[in-house]
mmCIF file of C-alpha atoms and ligand atoms in Angstrom:
data_model
loop_
_atom_site.group_PDB
_atom_site.id
_atom_site.type_symbol
_atom_site.label_atom_id
_atom_site.label_comp_id
_atom_site.label_asym_id
_atom_site.label_seq_id
_atom_site.Cartn_x
_atom_site.Cartn_y
_atom_site.Cartn_z
ATOM 1 C CA MET A 1 160.116 55.871 172.271
ATOM 2 C CA GLN A 2 162.935 53.394 171.929
ATOM 3 C CA ALA A 3 162.363 50.718 174.515
ATOM 4 C CA SER A 4 165.416 48.730 175.451
ATOM 5 C CA ASP A 5 165.605 45.025 176.250
ATOM 6 C CA ILE A 6 168.731 45.488 178.306
ATOM 7 C CA PRO A 7 169.305 48.280 180.813
ATOM 8 C CA LEU A 8 170.927 51.441 179.475
ATOM 9 C CA GLU A 9 173.537 52.416 182.046
ATOM 10 C CA LEU A 10 174.835 55.968 181.865
ATOM 11 C CA ASP A 11 178.353 55.075 182.944
ATOM 12 C CA LYS A 12 178.580 52.476 180.153
ATOM 13 C CA LEU A 13 177.398 54.795 177.388
ATOM 14 C CA THR A 14 179.664 56.985 175.290
ATOM 15 C CA TRP A 15 178.934 60.699 175.183
ATOM 16 C CA PRO A 16 177.372 60.497 171.697
ATOM 17 C CA GLU A 17 175.115 57.696 172.963
ATOM 18 C CA ALA A 18 174.119 59.805 175.980
ATOM 19 C CA ARG A 19 173.461 62.778 173.666
ATOM 20 C CA ASP A 20 171.333 60.623 171.365
ATOM 21 C CA ALA A 21 169.339 59.282 174.321
ATOM 22 C CA ALA A 22 168.632 62.780 175.605
ATOM 23 C CA GLU A 23 167.745 64.068 172.130
ATOM 24 C CA ARG A 24 165.213 61.340 171.464
ATOM 25 C CA GLY A 25 163.521 62.029 174.825
ATOM 26 C CA ALA A 26 164.787 59.133 176.894
ATOM 27 C CA GLY A 27 164.295 59.328 180.642
ATOM 28 C CA ILE A 28 167.024 59.104 183.247
ATOM 29 C CA LEU A 29 166.743 57.447 186.646
ATOM 30 C CA LEU A 30 168.908 58.023 189.712
ATOM 31 C CA THR A 31 168.716 55.711 192.715
ATOM 32 C CA VAL A 32 169.451 57.525 195.976
ATOM 33 C CA ALA A 33 170.580 54.908 198.459
ATOM 34 C CA ALA A 34 172.830 54.758 201.521
ATOM 35 C CA THR A 35 175.875 53.199 203.094
ATOM 36 C CA GLU A 36 174.300 51.902 206.261
ATOM 37 C CA GLN A 37 174.496 49.040 208.717
ATOM 38 C CA HIS A 38 172.237 46.087 207.968
ATOM 39 C CA GLY A 39 172.868 43.827 210.932
ATOM 40 C CA HIS A 40 175.479 41.100 211.268
ATOM 41 C CA HIS A 41 174.409 39.302 208.124
ATOM 42 C CA LEU A 42 173.998 41.904 205.338
ATOM 43 C CA PRO A 43 176.584 44.287 203.889
ATOM 44 C CA LEU A 44 176.631 48.046 204.352
ATOM 45 C CA GLY A 45 175.825 48.477 200.682
ATOM 46 C CA THR A 46 172.509 46.636 200.840
ATOM 47 C CA ASP A 47 170.387 49.676 199.923
ATOM 48 C CA ALA A 48 172.645 50.619 197.014
ATOM 49 C CA ILE A 49 172.941 47.044 195.745
ATOM 50 C CA THR A 50 169.252 46.170 195.907
ATOM 51 C CA GLY A 51 168.140 49.654 194.820
ATOM 52 C CA GLN A 52 170.243 49.641 191.686
ATOM 53 C CA ALA A 53 169.239 46.076 190.840
ATOM 54 C CA VAL A 54 165.585 47.110 191.129
ATOM 55 C CA ALA A 55 166.197 50.216 189.013
ATOM 56 C CA LEU A 56 167.989 48.291 186.270
ATOM 57 C CA ARG A 57 165.311 45.614 186.002
ATOM 58 C CA ALA A 58 162.451 48.120 186.142
ATOM 59 C CA SER A 59 164.014 50.095 183.281
ATOM 60 C CA VAL A 60 163.815 47.189 180.839
ATOM 61 C CA GLY A 61 161.190 47.909 178.196
ATOM 62 C CA LEU A 62 161.375 51.668 178.758
ATOM 63 C CA ASP A 63 163.564 54.228 177.009
ATOM 64 C CA LEU A 64 165.293 54.958 180.266
ATOM 65 C CA VAL A 65 168.946 55.517 181.117
ATOM 66 C CA VAL A 66 169.952 54.377 184.594
ATOM 67 C CA ALA A 67 172.550 56.641 186.226
ATOM 68 C CA PRO A 68 175.209 55.353 188.634
ATOM 69 C CA VAL A 69 173.649 54.825 192.050
ATOM 70 C CA LEU A 70 174.270 57.467 194.708
ATOM 71 C CA ALA A 71 175.539 55.210 197.481
ATOM 72 C CA TYR A 72 175.379 57.825 200.251
ATOM 73 C CA GLY A 73 172.215 59.118 201.822
ATOM 74 C CA TYR A 74 170.771 61.006 204.753
ATOM 75 C CA ARG A 75 171.559 59.966 208.322
ATOM 76 C CA SER A 76 170.344 56.615 209.538
ATOM 77 C CA ARG A 77 167.588 56.942 212.131
ATOM 78 C CA PRO A 78 167.099 54.513 215.018
ATOM 79 C CA PHE A 79 163.660 53.241 214.058
ATOM 80 C CA SER A 80 164.306 52.911 210.348
ATOM 81 C CA GLY A 81 168.004 52.119 210.032
ATOM 82 C CA GLY A 82 169.431 51.657 213.497
ATOM 83 C CA GLY A 83 170.831 55.177 213.838
ATOM 84 C CA GLN A 84 174.322 56.586 213.503
ATOM 85 C CA ARG A 85 176.058 54.539 216.178
ATOM 86 C CA PHE A 86 177.064 51.593 213.996
ATOM 87 C CA PRO A 87 180.553 51.478 212.455
ATOM 88 C CA GLY A 88 180.430 51.682 208.690
ATOM 89 C CA THR A 89 177.225 53.700 208.512
ATOM 90 C CA THR A 90 178.440 56.689 206.509
ATOM 91 C CA SER A 91 175.882 59.436 206.005
ATOM 92 C CA LEU A 92 175.432 62.891 204.561
ATOM 93 C CA ARG A 93 173.944 65.906 206.267
ATOM 94 C CA GLY A 94 170.561 66.846 204.863
ATOM 95 C CA CYS A 95 171.912 70.043 203.299
ATOM 96 C CA THR A 96 174.754 68.121 201.636
ATOM 97 C CA LEU A 97 172.417 65.503 200.210
ATOM 98 C CA VAL A 98 170.084 68.180 198.855
ATOM 99 C CA ASN A 99 173.015 70.026 197.280
ATOM 100 C CA VAL A 100 174.455 66.881 195.682
ATOM 101 C CA LEU A 101 171.080 65.843 194.295
ATOM 102 C CA THR A 102 170.263 69.335 193.073
ATOM 103 C CA ASP A 103 173.574 69.429 191.206
ATOM 104 C CA ILE A 104 172.945 66.033 189.632
ATOM 105 C CA VAL A 105 169.407 66.957 188.517
ATOM 106 C CA ASN A 106 170.730 70.210 187.070
ATOM 107 C CA GLU A 107 173.428 68.282 185.210
ATOM 108 C CA PHE A 108 170.903 65.818 183.783
ATOM 109 C CA ARG A 109 168.904 68.795 182.567
ATOM 110 C CA ARG A 110 171.918 70.698 181.225
ATOM 111 C CA THR A 111 172.910 67.644 179.188
ATOM 112 C CA GLY A 112 169.486 67.479 177.608
ATOM 113 C CA PHE A 113 167.409 65.104 179.708
ATOM 114 C CA ARG A 114 163.875 66.307 180.343
ATOM 115 C CA ARG A 115 162.364 63.205 181.941
ATOM 116 C CA ILE A 116 164.141 62.669 185.244
ATOM 117 C CA ALA A 117 163.254 60.178 187.964
ATOM 118 C CA LEU A 118 164.669 60.057 191.490
ATOM 119 C CA LEU A 119 164.195 56.845 193.427
ATOM 120 C CA ALA A 120 164.684 57.113 197.206
ATOM 121 C CA HIS A 121 165.918 53.672 198.157
ATOM 122 C CA HIS A 122 166.584 54.505 201.802
ATOM 123 C CA MET A 123 163.680 55.716 203.858
ATOM 124 C CA GLU A 124 165.521 58.635 205.444
ATOM 125 C CA ASN A 125 166.166 60.185 202.014
ATOM 126 C CA GLN A 126 162.542 60.819 201.190
ATOM 127 C CA ASN A 127 161.934 64.508 201.813
ATOM 128 C CA PHE A 128 165.468 65.466 200.803
ATOM 129 C CA VAL A 129 164.913 63.957 197.375
ATOM 130 C CA TYR A 130 161.768 66.014 196.990
ATOM 131 C CA GLU A 131 163.584 69.108 198.206
ATOM 132 C CA ALA A 132 166.372 68.670 195.644
ATOM 133 C CA ALA A 133 163.849 68.273 192.831
ATOM 134 C CA TYR A 134 162.151 71.423 194.064
ATOM 135 C CA GLU A 135 165.443 73.313 194.243
ATOM 136 C CA ALA A 136 166.374 72.233 190.723
ATOM 137 C CA VAL A 137 163.079 72.618 188.921
ATOM 138 C CA GLY A 138 160.578 74.286 191.229
ATOM 139 C CA PRO A 139 156.830 73.897 191.011
ATOM 140 C CA GLU A 140 156.325 75.710 187.709
ATOM 141 C CA GLN A 141 156.777 74.300 184.240
ATOM 142 C CA THR A 142 159.516 75.986 182.214
ATOM 143 C CA ASP A 143 161.342 73.960 179.572
ATOM 144 C CA GLY A 144 159.266 70.794 179.722
ATOM 145 C CA THR A 145 161.457 69.150 182.350
ATOM 146 C CA ARG A 146 159.667 66.854 184.721
ATOM 147 C CA VAL A 147 161.259 65.344 187.802
ATOM 148 C CA MET A 148 159.488 62.320 189.173
ATOM 149 C CA ILE A 149 160.063 61.522 192.856
ATOM 150 C CA ILE A 150 159.558 57.942 193.959
ATOM 151 C CA GLU A 151 159.757 57.761 197.739
ATOM 152 C CA SER A 152 158.424 54.301 198.336
ATOM 153 C CA PRO A 153 159.799 51.820 195.847
ATOM 154 C CA TYR A 154 158.403 48.790 197.615
ATOM 155 C CA ALA A 155 155.097 47.864 196.147
ATOM 156 C CA GLU A 156 152.168 46.967 198.226
ATOM 157 C CA PHE A 157 152.998 43.294 198.057
ATOM 158 C CA SER A 158 150.343 40.919 196.813
ATOM 159 C CA PRO A 159 148.198 39.497 199.644
ATOM 160 C CA GLU A 160 149.755 36.045 199.168
ATOM 161 C CA LEU A 161 153.308 37.354 199.406
ATOM 162 C CA ALA A 162 152.484 39.739 202.266
ATOM 163 C CA ALA A 163 151.002 36.849 204.246
ATOM 164 C CA GLU A 164 154.180 34.871 203.741
ATOM 165 C CA LEU A 165 156.458 37.801 204.572
ATOM 166 C CA TYR A 166 154.554 38.878 207.672
ATOM 167 C CA PRO A 167 152.536 36.016 209.168
ATOM 168 C CA ASP A 168 151.999 38.114 212.304
ATOM 169 C CA GLY A 169 151.328 41.332 210.389
ATOM 170 C CA PRO A 170 153.866 43.870 209.105
ATOM 171 C CA PRO A 171 156.286 45.268 211.700
ATOM 172 C CA GLY A 172 155.690 48.873 210.642
ATOM 173 C CA ARG A 173 157.446 50.122 207.563
ATOM 174 C CA GLY A 174 160.562 51.588 209.109
ATOM 175 C CA LEU A 175 161.179 48.534 211.259
ATOM 176 C CA ASP A 176 161.428 46.314 208.202
ATOM 177 C CA HIS A 177 165.156 47.065 208.204
ATOM 178 C CA ALA A 178 167.755 44.361 207.545
ATOM 179 C CA ALA A 179 164.755 42.117 207.979
ATOM 180 C CA VAL A 180 162.839 39.613 205.883
ATOM 181 C CA VAL A 181 162.415 41.645 202.681
ATOM 182 C CA GLU A 182 165.937 43.039 202.423
ATOM 183 C CA THR A 183 167.491 39.740 203.505
ATOM 184 C CA SER A 184 165.429 37.771 200.993
ATOM 185 C CA LEU A 185 166.290 40.215 198.208
ATOM 186 C CA MET A 186 169.992 39.909 198.970
ATOM 187 C CA MET A 187 169.751 36.092 199.179
ATOM 188 C CA TYR A 188 168.214 36.145 195.711
ATOM 189 C CA LEU A 189 170.436 38.804 194.117
ATOM 190 C CA HIS A 190 173.780 38.258 195.864
ATOM 191 C CA PRO A 191 173.786 35.115 198.013
ATOM 192 C CA GLU A 192 177.567 35.320 198.302
ATOM 193 C CA LEU A 193 177.169 38.548 200.324
ATOM 194 C CA VAL A 194 174.732 37.174 202.924
ATOM 195 C CA ARG A 195 176.216 35.731 206.118
ATOM 196 C CA THR A 196 173.398 33.224 206.597
ATOM 197 C CA ASP A 197 175.002 31.768 209.728
ATOM 198 C CA ARG A 198 174.597 35.155 211.415
ATOM 199 C CA MET A 199 170.952 35.783 210.569
ATOM 200 C CA ALA A 200 168.880 36.418 213.689
ATOM 201 C CA ASP A 201 165.653 38.203 214.550
ATOM 202 C CA ASP A 202 166.026 41.296 216.674
ATOM 203 C CA ALA A 203 164.034 44.389 217.676
ATOM 204 C CA PRO A 204 164.530 47.642 219.557
ATOM 205 C CA PRO A 205 163.677 47.177 223.254
ATOM 206 C CA ARG A 206 161.091 49.938 222.914
ATOM 207 C CA VAL A 207 159.543 51.889 220.051
ATOM 208 C CA PRO A 208 158.046 55.116 221.414
ATOM 209 C CA ARG A 209 156.050 57.447 219.202
ATOM 210 C CA TYR A 210 158.839 60.002 219.171
ATOM 211 C CA ASP A 211 162.534 60.217 218.367
ATOM 212 C CA MET A 212 165.299 61.539 220.646
ATOM 213 C CA LEU A 213 168.821 62.951 220.512
ATOM 214 C CA PRO A 214 171.284 61.973 221.804
ATOM 215 C CA ILE A 215 170.111 58.474 220.893
ATOM 216 C CA PRO A 216 169.062 56.624 224.077
ATOM 217 C CA ASP A 217 170.395 53.081 224.451
ATOM 218 C CA GLY A 218 166.969 51.506 224.236
ATOM 219 C CA PHE A 219 166.114 53.143 220.930
ATOM 220 C CA THR A 220 167.683 50.553 218.679
ATOM 221 C CA SER A 221 168.541 46.880 218.650
ATOM 222 C CA ALA A 222 171.986 45.530 219.498
ATOM 223 C CA SER A 223 172.439 43.862 216.119
ATOM 224 C CA GLY A 224 170.945 46.561 213.904
ATOM 225 C CA VAL A 225 168.209 44.198 212.687
ATOM 226 C CA LEU A 226 164.865 45.791 213.552
ATOM 227 C CA SER A 227 162.446 42.888 213.107
ATOM 228 C CA GLN A 228 162.051 39.343 211.835
ATOM 229 C CA THR A 229 164.683 38.077 209.439
ATOM 230 C CA VAL A 230 165.186 34.323 209.883
ATOM 231 C CA THR A 231 162.247 33.466 207.634
ATOM 232 C CA ALA A 232 164.026 35.052 204.647
ATOM 233 C CA THR A 233 164.659 32.821 201.628
ATOM 234 C CA PRO A 234 165.955 33.360 198.095
ATOM 235 C CA GLU A 235 162.575 32.247 196.745
ATOM 236 C CA ILE A 236 160.791 34.962 198.707
ATOM 237 C CA GLY A 237 163.440 37.394 197.499
ATOM 238 C CA HIS A 238 162.755 36.411 193.901
ATOM 239 C CA ARG A 239 159.048 37.059 194.339
ATOM 240 C CA CYS A 240 159.666 40.382 196.136
ATOM 241 C CA PHE A 241 162.013 41.432 193.345
ATOM 242 C CA ASP A 242 159.481 40.584 190.650
ATOM 243 C CA GLU A 243 156.655 42.443 192.402
ATOM 244 C CA ILE A 244 158.770 45.493 193.264
ATOM 245 C CA THR A 245 160.255 45.810 189.783
ATOM 246 C CA ALA A 246 156.908 45.353 188.034
ATOM 247 C CA CYS A 247 155.405 48.055 190.234
ATOM 248 C CA LEU A 248 158.317 50.421 189.664
ATOM 249 C CA HIS A 249 158.218 49.797 185.910
ATOM 250 C CA ASP A 250 154.561 50.824 185.831
ATOM 251 C CA LEU A 251 155.235 53.889 187.984
ATOM 252 C CA LEU A 252 158.060 54.985 185.670
ATOM 253 C CA GLN A 253 155.954 54.414 182.579
ATOM 254 C CA ASP A 254 153.192 56.511 184.056
ATOM 255 C CA GLY A 255 155.288 59.235 185.649
ATOM 256 C CA LEU A 256 157.870 59.781 182.922
ATOM 257 C CA PHE A 257 156.142 58.871 179.707
ATOM 258 C CA SER A 258 152.411 59.536 180.097
ATOM 259 C CA ASP A 259 150.780 62.790 179.087
ATOM 260 C CA LEU A 260 150.207 64.281 182.512
ATOM 261 C CA GLU A 261 148.368 67.352 181.257
ATOM 262 C CA SER A 262 145.641 65.497 179.429
ATOM 263 C CA ASP A 263 144.916 62.599 181.729
ATOM 264 C CA GLY A 264 144.104 64.623 184.795
ATOM 265 C CA ASN A 265 147.079 63.532 186.884
ATOM 266 C CA VAL A 266 148.262 67.076 187.474
ATOM 267 C CA ALA A 267 146.868 68.446 190.711
ATOM 268 C CA GLY A 268 144.209 71.000 189.987
ATOM 269 C CA ALA A 269 143.920 70.018 186.327
HETATM 270 ZN ZN1 ZN B 1 168.157 48.929 203.744
#
């Protein structure tokens, strides 16, 4: 395996370089993000920007090509992204997302890649990413292709960091939207894109244990922020980034490059 010190980005390789990477058994990673509202203070591209930054850093030290981020994802939902009512939120239907992802996985495979990773960096994408991998490869082994599906890129943060992020306890995973983690990450990675003067905590007026269409007024916050955000800092973002990327690096090492058959990781083995 040829580990790289700098990220290998597919769109910056030549075709012979991409061929060589595939032939030597390099992996390829696609981040599946979204164009979605993130409150008054973060840009619509927050999931794509942070997701690709995480992917690029996590790839360092692995023989892994990082594909251009897919910046569109499945529909925003009220209790994880604010829902579809916000201008700028631009989403795909589930069937479209599955078709796009299936085509991309098939193209990776056709061009010789056999170690493929899909990173869902937008909560609503999760099952559609799995479905596309299933459509492309299915459950049975054929030509040695493996498609790794990573649905939850955020590590379990260390107890020290978690205590700092959520002094009153976590808000529930979906509600951590445009909130302290994403805001801190953006303050660290792209401070010029964060409207710090417009940061404000917010929350949906009610969070029932069901969803509803059409979306009732009380099912999302006015700003699109779903929990606490004002405690965000670039320093916290730096620590989140380091923990998330270290976790993802280990997941990729294990999922793409370990011998799954012999170490008992295959279900039923
Ligand atoms: Zn987000």
